[in-house]
mmCIF file of C-alpha atoms in Angstrom:
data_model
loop_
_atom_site.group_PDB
_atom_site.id
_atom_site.type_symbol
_atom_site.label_atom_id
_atom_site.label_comp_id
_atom_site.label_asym_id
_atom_site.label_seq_id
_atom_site.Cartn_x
_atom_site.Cartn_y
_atom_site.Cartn_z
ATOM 1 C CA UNK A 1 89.325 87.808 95.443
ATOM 2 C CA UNK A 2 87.509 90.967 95.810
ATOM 3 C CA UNK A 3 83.965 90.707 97.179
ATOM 4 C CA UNK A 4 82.899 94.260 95.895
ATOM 5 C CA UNK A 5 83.773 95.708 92.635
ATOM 6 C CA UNK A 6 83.249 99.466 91.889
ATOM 7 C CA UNK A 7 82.448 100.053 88.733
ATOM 8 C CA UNK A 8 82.857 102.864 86.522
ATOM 9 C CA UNK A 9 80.857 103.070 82.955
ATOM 10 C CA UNK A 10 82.134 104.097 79.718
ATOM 11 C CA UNK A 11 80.574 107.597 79.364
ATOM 12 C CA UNK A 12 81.819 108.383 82.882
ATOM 13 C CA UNK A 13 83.699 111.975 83.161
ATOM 14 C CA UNK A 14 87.565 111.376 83.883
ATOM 15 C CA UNK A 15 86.674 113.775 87.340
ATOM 16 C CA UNK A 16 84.083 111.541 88.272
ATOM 17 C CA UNK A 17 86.017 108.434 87.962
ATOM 18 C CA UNK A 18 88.914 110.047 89.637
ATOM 19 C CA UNK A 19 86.842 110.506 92.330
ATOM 20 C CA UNK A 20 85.162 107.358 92.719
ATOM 21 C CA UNK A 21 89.021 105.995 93.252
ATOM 22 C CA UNK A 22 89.484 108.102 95.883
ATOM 23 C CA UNK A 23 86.408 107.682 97.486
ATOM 24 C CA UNK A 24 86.938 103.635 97.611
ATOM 25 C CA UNK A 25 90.456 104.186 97.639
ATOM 26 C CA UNK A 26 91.566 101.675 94.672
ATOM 27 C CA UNK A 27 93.795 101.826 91.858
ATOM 28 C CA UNK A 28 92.344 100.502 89.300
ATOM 29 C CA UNK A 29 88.725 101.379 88.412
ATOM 30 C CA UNK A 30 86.636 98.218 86.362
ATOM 31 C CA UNK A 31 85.175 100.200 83.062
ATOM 32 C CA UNK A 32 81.901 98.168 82.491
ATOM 33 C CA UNK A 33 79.267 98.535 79.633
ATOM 34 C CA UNK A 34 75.921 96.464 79.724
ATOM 35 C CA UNK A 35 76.946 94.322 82.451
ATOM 36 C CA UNK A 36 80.443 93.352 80.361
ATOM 37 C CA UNK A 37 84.123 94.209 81.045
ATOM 38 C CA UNK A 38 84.863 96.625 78.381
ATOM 39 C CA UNK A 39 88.314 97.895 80.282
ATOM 40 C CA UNK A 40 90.110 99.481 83.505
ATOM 41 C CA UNK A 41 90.991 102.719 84.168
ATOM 42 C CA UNK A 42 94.562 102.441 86.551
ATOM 43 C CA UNK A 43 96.125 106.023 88.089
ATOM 44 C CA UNK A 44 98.201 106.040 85.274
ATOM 45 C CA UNK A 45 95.437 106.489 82.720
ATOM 46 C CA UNK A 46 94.643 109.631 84.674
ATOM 47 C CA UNK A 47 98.201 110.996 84.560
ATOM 48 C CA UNK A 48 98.737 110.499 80.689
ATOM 49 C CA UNK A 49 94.891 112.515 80.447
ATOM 50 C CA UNK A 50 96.822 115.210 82.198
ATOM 51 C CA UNK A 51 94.786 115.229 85.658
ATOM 52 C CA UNK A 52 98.321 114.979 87.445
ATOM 53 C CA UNK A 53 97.058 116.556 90.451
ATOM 54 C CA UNK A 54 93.712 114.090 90.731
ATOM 55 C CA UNK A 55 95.896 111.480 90.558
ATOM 56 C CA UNK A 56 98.173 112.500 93.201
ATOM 57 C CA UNK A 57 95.065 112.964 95.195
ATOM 58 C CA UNK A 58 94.461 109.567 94.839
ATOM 59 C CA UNK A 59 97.440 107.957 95.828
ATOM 60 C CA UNK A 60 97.420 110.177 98.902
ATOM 61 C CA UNK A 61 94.577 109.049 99.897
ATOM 62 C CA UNK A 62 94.832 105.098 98.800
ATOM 63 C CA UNK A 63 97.888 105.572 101.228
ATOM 64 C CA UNK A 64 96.093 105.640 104.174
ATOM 65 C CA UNK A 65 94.375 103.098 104.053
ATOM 66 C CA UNK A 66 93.469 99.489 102.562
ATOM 67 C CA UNK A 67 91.856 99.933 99.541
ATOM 68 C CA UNK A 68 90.335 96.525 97.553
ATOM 69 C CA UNK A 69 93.347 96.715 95.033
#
């Protein structure tokens, strides 16, 4: 199980979630509102929202190394 979560919120900017995956490296990004699940945001999200290129950021750089999932 993953010990840290990152969180994204659900009046986060697409850019700024797309970069919090990238920063942590991940996949999947845990949309949270008042301290409940409310969704997830995966790299596919970002492609159908038309932010190809963010997304193949991403996946570049969750490639190099071990992201937490």
């Amino acid at each position: 199980m993953t010990e840290k979560i990152i969180t994204g919120y659900l009046d986060m900017k697409v850019d700024e979630a797309a970069r919090l995956m990238q920063e942590h490296q991940i996949k999947r990004l845990v949309v949270v509102d008042n301290d409940s699940l409310s969704g997830v945001v995966s790299l596919g999200d970002l492609g159908v929202e038309g932010a190809d290129d963010v997304a193949a950021d991403i996946v570049s750089e969750v490639s190099k190394g071990k992201g937490n999932n």
